[in-house]
mmCIF file of C-alpha atoms in Angstrom:
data_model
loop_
_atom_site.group_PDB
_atom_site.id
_atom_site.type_symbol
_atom_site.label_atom_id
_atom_site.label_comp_id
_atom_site.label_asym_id
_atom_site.label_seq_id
_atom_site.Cartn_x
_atom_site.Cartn_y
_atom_site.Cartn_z
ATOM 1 C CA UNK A 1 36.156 -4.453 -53.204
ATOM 2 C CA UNK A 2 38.073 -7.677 -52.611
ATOM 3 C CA UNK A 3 38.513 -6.659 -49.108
ATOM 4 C CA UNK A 4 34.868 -6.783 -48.915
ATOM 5 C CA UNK A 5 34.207 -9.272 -50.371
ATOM 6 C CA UNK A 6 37.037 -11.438 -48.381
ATOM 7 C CA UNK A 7 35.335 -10.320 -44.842
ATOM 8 C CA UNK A 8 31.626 -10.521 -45.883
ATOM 9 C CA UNK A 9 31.913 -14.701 -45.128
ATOM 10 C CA UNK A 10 32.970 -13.942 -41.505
ATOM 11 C CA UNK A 11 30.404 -11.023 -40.779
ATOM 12 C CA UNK A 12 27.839 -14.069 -41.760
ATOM 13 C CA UNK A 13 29.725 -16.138 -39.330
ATOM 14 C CA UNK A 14 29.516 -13.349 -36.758
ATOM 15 C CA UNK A 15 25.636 -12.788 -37.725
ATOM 16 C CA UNK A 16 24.257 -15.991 -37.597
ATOM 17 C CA UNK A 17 25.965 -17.270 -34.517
ATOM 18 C CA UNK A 18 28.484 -19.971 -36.174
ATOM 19 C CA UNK A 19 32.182 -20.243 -36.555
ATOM 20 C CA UNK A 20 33.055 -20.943 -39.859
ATOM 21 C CA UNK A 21 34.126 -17.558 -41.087
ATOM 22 C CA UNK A 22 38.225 -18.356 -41.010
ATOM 23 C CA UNK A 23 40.698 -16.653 -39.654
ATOM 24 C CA UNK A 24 38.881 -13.118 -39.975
ATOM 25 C CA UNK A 25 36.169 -14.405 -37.278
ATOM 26 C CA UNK A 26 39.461 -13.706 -34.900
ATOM 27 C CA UNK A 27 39.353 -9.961 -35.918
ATOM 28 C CA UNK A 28 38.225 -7.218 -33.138
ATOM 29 C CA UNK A 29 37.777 -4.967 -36.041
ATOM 30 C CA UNK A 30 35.458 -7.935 -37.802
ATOM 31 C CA UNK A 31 33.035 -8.334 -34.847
ATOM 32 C CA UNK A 32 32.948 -4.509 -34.349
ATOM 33 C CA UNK A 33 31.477 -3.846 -38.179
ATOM 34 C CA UNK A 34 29.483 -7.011 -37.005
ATOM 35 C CA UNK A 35 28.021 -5.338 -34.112
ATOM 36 C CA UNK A 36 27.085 -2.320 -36.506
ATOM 37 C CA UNK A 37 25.410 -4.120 -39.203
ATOM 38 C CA UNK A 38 23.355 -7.211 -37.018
ATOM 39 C CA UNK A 39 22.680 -4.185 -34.228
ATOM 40 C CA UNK A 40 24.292 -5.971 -31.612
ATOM 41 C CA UNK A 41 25.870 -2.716 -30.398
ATOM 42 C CA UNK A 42 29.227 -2.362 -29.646
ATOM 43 C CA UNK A 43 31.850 -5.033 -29.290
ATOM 44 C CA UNK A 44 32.610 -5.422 -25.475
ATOM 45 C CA UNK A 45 35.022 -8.416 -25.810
ATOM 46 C CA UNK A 46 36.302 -11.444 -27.890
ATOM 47 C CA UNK A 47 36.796 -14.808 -25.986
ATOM 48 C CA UNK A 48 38.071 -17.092 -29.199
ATOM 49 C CA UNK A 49 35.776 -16.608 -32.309
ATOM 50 C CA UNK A 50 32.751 -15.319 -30.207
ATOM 51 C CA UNK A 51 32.380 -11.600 -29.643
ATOM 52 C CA UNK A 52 30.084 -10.302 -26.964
ATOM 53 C CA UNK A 53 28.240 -7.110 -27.706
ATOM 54 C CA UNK A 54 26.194 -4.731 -25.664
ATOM 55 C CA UNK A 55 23.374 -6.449 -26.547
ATOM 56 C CA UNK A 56 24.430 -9.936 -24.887
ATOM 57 C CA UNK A 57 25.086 -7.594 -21.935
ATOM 58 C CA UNK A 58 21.478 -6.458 -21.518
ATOM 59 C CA UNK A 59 19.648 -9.878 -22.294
ATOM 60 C CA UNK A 60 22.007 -11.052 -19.034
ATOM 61 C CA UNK A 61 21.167 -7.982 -17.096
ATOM 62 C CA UNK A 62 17.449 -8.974 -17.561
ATOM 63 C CA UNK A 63 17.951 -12.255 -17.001
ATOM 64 C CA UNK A 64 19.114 -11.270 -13.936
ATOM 65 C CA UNK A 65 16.534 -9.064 -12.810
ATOM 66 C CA UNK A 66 13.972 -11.797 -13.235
ATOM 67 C CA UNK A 67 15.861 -14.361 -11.252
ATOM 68 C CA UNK A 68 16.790 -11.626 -8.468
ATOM 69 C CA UNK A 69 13.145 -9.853 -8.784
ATOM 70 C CA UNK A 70 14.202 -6.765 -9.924
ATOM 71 C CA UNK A 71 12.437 -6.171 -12.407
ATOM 72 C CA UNK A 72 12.773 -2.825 -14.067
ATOM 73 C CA UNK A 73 15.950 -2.102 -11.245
ATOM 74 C CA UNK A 74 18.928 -0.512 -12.387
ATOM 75 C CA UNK A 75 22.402 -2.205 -12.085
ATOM 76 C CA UNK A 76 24.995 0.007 -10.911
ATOM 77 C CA UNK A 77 28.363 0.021 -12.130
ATOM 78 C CA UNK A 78 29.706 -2.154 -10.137
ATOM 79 C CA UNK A 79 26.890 -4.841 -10.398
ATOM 80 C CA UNK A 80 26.985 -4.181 -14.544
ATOM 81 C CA UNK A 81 30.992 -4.680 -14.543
ATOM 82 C CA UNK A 82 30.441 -7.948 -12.452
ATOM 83 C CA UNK A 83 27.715 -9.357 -14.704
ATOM 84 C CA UNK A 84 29.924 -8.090 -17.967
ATOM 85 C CA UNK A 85 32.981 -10.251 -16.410
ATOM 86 C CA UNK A 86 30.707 -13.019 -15.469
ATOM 87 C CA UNK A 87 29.153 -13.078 -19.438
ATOM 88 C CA UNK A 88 32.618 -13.456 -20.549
ATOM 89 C CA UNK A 89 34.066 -15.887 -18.027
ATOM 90 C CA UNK A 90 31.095 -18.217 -18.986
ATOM 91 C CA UNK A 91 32.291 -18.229 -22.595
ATOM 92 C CA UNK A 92 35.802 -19.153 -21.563
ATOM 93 C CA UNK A 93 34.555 -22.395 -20.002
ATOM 94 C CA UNK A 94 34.769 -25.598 -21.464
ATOM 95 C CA UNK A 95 31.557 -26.156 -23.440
ATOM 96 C CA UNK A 96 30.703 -29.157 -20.776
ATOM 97 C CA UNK A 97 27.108 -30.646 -21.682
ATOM 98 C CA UNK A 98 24.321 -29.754 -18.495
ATOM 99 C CA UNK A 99 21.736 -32.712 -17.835
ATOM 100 C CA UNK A 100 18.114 -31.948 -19.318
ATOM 101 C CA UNK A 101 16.944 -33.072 -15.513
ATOM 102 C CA UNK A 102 19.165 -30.510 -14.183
ATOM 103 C CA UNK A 103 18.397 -26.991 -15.937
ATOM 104 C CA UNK A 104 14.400 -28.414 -16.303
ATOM 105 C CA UNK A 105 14.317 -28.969 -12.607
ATOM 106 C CA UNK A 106 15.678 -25.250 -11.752
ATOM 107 C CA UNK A 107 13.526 -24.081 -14.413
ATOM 108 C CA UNK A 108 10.575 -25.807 -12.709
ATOM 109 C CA UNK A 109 11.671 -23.993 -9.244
ATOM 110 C CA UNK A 110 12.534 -21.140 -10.598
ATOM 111 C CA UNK A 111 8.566 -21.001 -12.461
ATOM 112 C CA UNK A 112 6.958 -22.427 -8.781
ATOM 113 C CA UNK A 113 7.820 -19.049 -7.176
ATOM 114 C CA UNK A 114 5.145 -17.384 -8.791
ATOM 115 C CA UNK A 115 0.998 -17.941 -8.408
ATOM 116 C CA UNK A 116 0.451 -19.747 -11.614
ATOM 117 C CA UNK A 117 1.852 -19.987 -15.029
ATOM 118 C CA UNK A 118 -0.165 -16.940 -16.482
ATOM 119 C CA UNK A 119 2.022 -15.023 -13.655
ATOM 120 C CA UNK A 120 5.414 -16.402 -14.890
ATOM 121 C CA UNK A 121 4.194 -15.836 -18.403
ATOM 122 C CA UNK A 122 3.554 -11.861 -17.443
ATOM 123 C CA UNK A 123 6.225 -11.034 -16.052
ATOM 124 C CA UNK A 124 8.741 -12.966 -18.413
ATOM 125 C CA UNK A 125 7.140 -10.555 -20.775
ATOM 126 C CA UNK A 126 8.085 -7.405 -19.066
ATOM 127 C CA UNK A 127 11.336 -7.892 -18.211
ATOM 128 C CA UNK A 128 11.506 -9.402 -21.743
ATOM 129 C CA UNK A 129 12.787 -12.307 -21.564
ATOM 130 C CA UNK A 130 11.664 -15.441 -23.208
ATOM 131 C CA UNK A 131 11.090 -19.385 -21.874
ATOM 132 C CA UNK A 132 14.043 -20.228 -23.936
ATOM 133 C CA UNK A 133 16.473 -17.591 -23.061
ATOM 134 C CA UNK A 134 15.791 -18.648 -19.377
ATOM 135 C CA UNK A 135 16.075 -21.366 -19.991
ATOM 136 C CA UNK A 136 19.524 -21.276 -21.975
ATOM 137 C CA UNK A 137 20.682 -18.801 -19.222
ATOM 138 C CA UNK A 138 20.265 -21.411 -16.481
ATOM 139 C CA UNK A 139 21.571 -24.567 -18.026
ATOM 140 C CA UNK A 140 24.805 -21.991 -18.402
ATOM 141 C CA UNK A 141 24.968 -21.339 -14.880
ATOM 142 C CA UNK A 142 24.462 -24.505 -13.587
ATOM 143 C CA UNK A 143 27.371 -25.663 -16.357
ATOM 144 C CA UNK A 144 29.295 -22.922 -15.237
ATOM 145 C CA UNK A 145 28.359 -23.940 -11.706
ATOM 146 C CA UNK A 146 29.440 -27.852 -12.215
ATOM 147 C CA UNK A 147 32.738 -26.651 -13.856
ATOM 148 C CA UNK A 148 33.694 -24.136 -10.685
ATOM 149 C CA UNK A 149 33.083 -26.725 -8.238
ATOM 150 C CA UNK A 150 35.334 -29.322 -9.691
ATOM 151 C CA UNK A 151 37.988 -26.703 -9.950
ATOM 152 C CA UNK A 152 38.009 -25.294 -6.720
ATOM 153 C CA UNK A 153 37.265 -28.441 -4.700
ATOM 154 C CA UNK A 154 40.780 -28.682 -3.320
ATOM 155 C CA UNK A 155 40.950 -24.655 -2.905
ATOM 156 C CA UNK A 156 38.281 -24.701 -0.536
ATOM 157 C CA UNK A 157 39.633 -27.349 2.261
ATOM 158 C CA UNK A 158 39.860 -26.460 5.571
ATOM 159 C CA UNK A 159 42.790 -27.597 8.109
ATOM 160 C CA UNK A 160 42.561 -28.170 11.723
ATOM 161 C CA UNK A 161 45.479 -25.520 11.938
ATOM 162 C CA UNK A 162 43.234 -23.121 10.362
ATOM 163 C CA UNK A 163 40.271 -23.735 12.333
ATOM 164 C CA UNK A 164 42.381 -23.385 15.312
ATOM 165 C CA UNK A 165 44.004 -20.121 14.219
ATOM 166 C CA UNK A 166 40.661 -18.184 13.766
ATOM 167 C CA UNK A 167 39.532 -19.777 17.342
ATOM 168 C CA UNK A 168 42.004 -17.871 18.871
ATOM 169 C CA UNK A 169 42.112 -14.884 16.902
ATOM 170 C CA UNK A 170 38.293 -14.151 17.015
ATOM 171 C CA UNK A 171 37.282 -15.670 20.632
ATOM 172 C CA UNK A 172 35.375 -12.472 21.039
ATOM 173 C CA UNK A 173 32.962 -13.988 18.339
ATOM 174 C CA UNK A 174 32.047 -17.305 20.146
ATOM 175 C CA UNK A 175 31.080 -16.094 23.879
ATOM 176 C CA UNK A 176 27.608 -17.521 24.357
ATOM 177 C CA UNK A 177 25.732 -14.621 26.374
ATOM 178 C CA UNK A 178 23.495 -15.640 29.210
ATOM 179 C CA UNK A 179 20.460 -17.808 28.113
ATOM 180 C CA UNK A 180 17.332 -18.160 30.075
ATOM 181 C CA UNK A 181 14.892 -21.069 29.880
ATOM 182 C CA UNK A 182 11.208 -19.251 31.317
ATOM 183 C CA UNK A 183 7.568 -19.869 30.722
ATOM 184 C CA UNK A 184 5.333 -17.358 30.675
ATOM 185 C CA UNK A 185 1.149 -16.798 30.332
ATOM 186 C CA UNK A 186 0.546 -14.204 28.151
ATOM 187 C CA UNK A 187 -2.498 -11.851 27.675
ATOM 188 C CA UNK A 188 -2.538 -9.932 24.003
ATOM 189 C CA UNK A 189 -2.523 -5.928 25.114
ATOM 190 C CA UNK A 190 -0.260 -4.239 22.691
ATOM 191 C CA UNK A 191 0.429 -0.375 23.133
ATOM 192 C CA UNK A 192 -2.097 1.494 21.612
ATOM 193 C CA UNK A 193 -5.103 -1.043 22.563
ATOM 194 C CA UNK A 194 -8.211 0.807 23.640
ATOM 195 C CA UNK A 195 -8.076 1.460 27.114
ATOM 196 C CA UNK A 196 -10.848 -0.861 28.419
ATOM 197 C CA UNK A 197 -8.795 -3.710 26.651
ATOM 198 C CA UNK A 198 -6.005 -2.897 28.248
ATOM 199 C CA UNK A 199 -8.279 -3.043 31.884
ATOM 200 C CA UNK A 200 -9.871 -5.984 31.001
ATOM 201 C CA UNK A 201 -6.339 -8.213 30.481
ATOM 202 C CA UNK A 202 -5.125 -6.048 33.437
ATOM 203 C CA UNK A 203 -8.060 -7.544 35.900
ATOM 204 C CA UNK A 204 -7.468 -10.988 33.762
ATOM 205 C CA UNK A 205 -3.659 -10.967 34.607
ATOM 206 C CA UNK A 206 -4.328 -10.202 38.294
ATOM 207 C CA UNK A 207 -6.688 -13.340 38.553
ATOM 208 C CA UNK A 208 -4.033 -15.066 37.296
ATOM 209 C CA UNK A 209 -1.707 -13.973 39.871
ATOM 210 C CA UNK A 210 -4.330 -14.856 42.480
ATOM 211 C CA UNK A 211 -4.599 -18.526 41.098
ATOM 212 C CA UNK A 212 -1.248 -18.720 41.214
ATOM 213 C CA UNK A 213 -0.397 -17.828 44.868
ATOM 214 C CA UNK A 214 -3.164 -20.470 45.944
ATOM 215 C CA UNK A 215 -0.901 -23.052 44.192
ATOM 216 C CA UNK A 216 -2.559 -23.677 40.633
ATOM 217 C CA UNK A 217 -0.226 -25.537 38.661
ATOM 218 C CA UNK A 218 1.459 -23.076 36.068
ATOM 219 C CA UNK A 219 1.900 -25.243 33.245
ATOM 220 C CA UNK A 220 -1.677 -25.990 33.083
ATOM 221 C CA UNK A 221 -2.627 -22.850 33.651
ATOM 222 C CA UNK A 222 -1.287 -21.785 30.827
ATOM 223 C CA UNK A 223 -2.452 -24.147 29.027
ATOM 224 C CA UNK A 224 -5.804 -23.250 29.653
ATOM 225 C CA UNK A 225 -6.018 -19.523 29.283
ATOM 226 C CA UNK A 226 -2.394 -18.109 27.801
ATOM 227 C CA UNK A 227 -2.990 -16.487 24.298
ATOM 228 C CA UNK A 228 0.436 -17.080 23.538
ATOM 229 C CA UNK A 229 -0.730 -19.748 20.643
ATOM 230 C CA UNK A 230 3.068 -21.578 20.383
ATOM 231 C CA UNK A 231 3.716 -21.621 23.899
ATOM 232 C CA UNK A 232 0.678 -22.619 25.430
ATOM 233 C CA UNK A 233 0.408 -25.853 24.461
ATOM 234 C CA UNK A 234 4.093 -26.689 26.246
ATOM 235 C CA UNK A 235 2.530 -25.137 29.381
ATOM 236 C CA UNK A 236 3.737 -21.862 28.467
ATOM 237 C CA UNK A 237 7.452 -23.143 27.919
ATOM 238 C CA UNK A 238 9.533 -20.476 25.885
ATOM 239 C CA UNK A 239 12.916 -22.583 25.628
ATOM 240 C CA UNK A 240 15.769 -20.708 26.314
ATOM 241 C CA UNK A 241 16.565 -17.351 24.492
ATOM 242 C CA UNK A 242 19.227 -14.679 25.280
ATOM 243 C CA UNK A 243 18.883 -11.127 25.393
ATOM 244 C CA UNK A 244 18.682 -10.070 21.270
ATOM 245 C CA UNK A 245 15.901 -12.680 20.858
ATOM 246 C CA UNK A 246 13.439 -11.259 23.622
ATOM 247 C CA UNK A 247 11.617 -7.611 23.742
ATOM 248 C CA UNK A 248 14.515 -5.793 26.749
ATOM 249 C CA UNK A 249 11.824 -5.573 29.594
ATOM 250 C CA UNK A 250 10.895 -9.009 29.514
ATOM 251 C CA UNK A 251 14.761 -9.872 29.376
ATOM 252 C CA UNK A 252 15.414 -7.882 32.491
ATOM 253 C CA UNK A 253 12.343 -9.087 34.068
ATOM 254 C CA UNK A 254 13.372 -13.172 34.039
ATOM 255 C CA UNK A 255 17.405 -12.051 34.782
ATOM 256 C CA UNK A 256 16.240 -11.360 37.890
ATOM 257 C CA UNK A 257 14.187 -14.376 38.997
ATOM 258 C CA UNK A 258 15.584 -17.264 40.207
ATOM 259 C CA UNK A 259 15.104 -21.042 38.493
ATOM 260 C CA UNK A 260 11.949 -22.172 39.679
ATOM 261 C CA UNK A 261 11.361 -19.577 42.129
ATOM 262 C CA UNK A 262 8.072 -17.239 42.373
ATOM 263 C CA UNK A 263 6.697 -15.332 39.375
ATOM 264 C CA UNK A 264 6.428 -12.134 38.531
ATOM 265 C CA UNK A 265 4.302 -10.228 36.463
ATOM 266 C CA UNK A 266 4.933 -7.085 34.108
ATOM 267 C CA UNK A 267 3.910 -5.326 31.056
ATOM 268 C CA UNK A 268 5.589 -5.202 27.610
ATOM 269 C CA UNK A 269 4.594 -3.286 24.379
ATOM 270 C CA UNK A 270 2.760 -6.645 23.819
ATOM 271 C CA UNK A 271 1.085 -7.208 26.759
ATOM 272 C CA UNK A 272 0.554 -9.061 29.903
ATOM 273 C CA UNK A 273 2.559 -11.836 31.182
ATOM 274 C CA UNK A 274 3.181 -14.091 34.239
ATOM 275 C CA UNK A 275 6.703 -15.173 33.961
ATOM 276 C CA UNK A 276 8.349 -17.636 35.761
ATOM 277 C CA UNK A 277 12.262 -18.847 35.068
ATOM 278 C CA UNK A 278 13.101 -22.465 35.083
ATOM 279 C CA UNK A 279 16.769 -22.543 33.949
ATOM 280 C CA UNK A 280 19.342 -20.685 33.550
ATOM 281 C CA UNK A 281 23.198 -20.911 31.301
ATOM 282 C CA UNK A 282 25.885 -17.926 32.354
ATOM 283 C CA UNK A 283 27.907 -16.451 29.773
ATOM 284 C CA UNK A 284 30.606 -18.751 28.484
ATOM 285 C CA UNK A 285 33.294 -18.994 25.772
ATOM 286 C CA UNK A 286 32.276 -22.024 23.219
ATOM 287 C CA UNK A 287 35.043 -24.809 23.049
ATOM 288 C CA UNK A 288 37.138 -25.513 20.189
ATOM 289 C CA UNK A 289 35.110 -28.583 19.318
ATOM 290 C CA UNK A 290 31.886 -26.325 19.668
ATOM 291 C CA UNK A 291 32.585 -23.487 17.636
ATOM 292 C CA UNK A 292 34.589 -25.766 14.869
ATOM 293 C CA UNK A 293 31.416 -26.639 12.736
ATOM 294 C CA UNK A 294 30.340 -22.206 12.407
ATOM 295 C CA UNK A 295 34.724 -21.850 12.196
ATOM 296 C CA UNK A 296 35.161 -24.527 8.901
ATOM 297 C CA UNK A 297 31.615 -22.774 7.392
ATOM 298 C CA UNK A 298 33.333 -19.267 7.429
ATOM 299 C CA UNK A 299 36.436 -20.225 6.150
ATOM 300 C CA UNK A 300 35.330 -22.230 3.518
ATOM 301 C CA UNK A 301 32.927 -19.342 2.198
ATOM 302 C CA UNK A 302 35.540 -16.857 2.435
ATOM 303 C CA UNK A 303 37.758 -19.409 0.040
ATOM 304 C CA UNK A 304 35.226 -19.951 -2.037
ATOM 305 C CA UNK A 305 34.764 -16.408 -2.388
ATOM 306 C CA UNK A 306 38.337 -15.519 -3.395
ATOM 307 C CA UNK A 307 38.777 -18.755 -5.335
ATOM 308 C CA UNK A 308 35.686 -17.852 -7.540
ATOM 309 C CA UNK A 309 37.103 -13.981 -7.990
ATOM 310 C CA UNK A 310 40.188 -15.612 -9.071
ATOM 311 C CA UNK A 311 38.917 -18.492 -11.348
ATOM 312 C CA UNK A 312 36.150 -15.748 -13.169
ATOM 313 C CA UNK A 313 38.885 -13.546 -13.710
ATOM 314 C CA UNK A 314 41.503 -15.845 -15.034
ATOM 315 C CA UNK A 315 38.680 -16.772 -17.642
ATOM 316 C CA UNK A 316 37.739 -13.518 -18.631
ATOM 317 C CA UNK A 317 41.617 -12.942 -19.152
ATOM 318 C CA UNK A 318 41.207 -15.507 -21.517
ATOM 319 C CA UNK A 319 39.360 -12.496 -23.987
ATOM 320 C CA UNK A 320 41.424 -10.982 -26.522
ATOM 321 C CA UNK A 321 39.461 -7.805 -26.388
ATOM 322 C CA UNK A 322 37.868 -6.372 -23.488
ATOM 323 C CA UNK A 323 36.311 -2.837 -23.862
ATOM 324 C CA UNK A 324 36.345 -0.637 -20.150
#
């Protein structure tokens, strides 16, 4: 009887979120008859005074589906055991203060994504979660955020040496492939088009050719009949592309034309086209100075990576109880 009575102050404690229930509050046994009688579900770890049961797990799962839109999505394991060590790595950090501007302004964002506020409203109510537990959950990730970056600042440098390295390791990764700078007039006849379309812009594009061999300027040409909508108005100027950003026949079609040279025409799955090459860049390897900028970007996110994993799981060491 005195042993319940001694424990019933820190189940209070435990139940109504404060931490003022002694040195019993420190207890794993304490929060996990805690967990039982407030239905919080089982005790999954104790960082300080504050346990975190199952059911802090599943508000943050849901909180996460309505951020990621995935609503009513599964987690899998992995994703759970990440979002469990990322629960209890935000309790371990300091209890720094966020700006009202700051977690209003995501939550304004965040709400701005959707049609109207009867929208929001909805589905906050099916993946049941409430205003203020969005809220709460993204002033703590933005704290958590704030807190990370000022730790790993330093971590995340890169050297010249480095940069250097990773040139020469991975020059294989900065060969610029041939780019081609064309214009082209285009008449809309994809594949499947009924087959007196596909006559029609087949006469049209033949015209075109005509006009063209009596010495019509190209540009305007375009200008005035191309139903290319972007290009048309820049005389039918494409820029330059390389072979992944252009449909294959219309790659190998301007590869072999020479800068300023005669047109040709040919067919693609889209259509017609007059094409005529203005410039041309061969394959080359990127300098140093070049490639530097993409080099500095992908080592610093594969630090910041690593020096994340390693700060959110030197917090959640910090727990006295973790349950696997």
């Amino acid at each position: 009887m005195k042993n319940a009575i001694r424990i019933m102050p820190a189940l209070i404690a435990i139940g109504v979120g404060t931490m003022t229930g002694g040195w019993l509050v420190k207890l794993p046994v304490v929060h996990q008859v805690a967990g039982r009688v407030f239905q919080r579900g089982k005790l999954i770890a104790l960082v300080g005074q504050r346990g975190i049961f199952e059911v802090d797990l599943r508000a943050r799962i849901r909180e996460r589906q309505f951020c990621a839109e995935r609503i009513g999505e599964d987690f899998d394991e992995t994703e759970r055991v990440a979002l469990r060590n990322e629960l209890i790595a935000s309790e371990a950090l300091p209890t720094n203060a966020v700006k009202f501007d700051d977690s209003d302004r995501a939550f304004i964002i965040l709400r701005n994504q959707f049609a109207d506020d009867r929208q929001f409203r909805a589905t906050l109510r099916v993946s049941g979660v409430s205003q203020r537990a969005l809220k709460r959950a993204l002033a703590d990730s933005i704290r958590g955020e704030q807190w990370i970056e000022n730790q790993i600042a330093s971590r995340i440098a890169v050297s010249d040496t480095e940069v250097q390295k990773y040139f020469e390791q991975h020059q294989a990764e900065f060969m610029q492939p041939t780019r081609i700078r064309a214009r082209h007039i285009f008449l809309a006849a994809p594949e499947g088009s009924a087959p007196e379309l596909m006559q029609a812009k087949q006469n049209a594009i033949l015209d075109i050719a005509v006009r063209l061999g009596r010495g019509e300027d190209f540009g305007q040409l375009a200008a005035a009949v191309s139903e290319d909508e972007a290009s048309k108005a820049l005389g039918g100027d494409l820029g330059f592309f390389a072979a992944n950003r252009i449909p294959t026949e219309f790659f190998e079609a301007a590869e072999q034309l020479l800068p300023n040279g005669s047109s040709r025409f040919l067919q693609s799955h889209l259509g017609f086209h007059a094409l005529q090459v203005t410039d041309v860049h061969p394959a080359r390897l990127l300098t140093l100075a070049e490639a530097t900028p993409e080099i500095t970007a992908l080592i610093a996110a594969e630090k910041r990576r690593n020096t994340v994993a390693a700060l959110e799981s030197e917090l959640a060491g910090r727990a006295r109880f973790v349950v696997e």
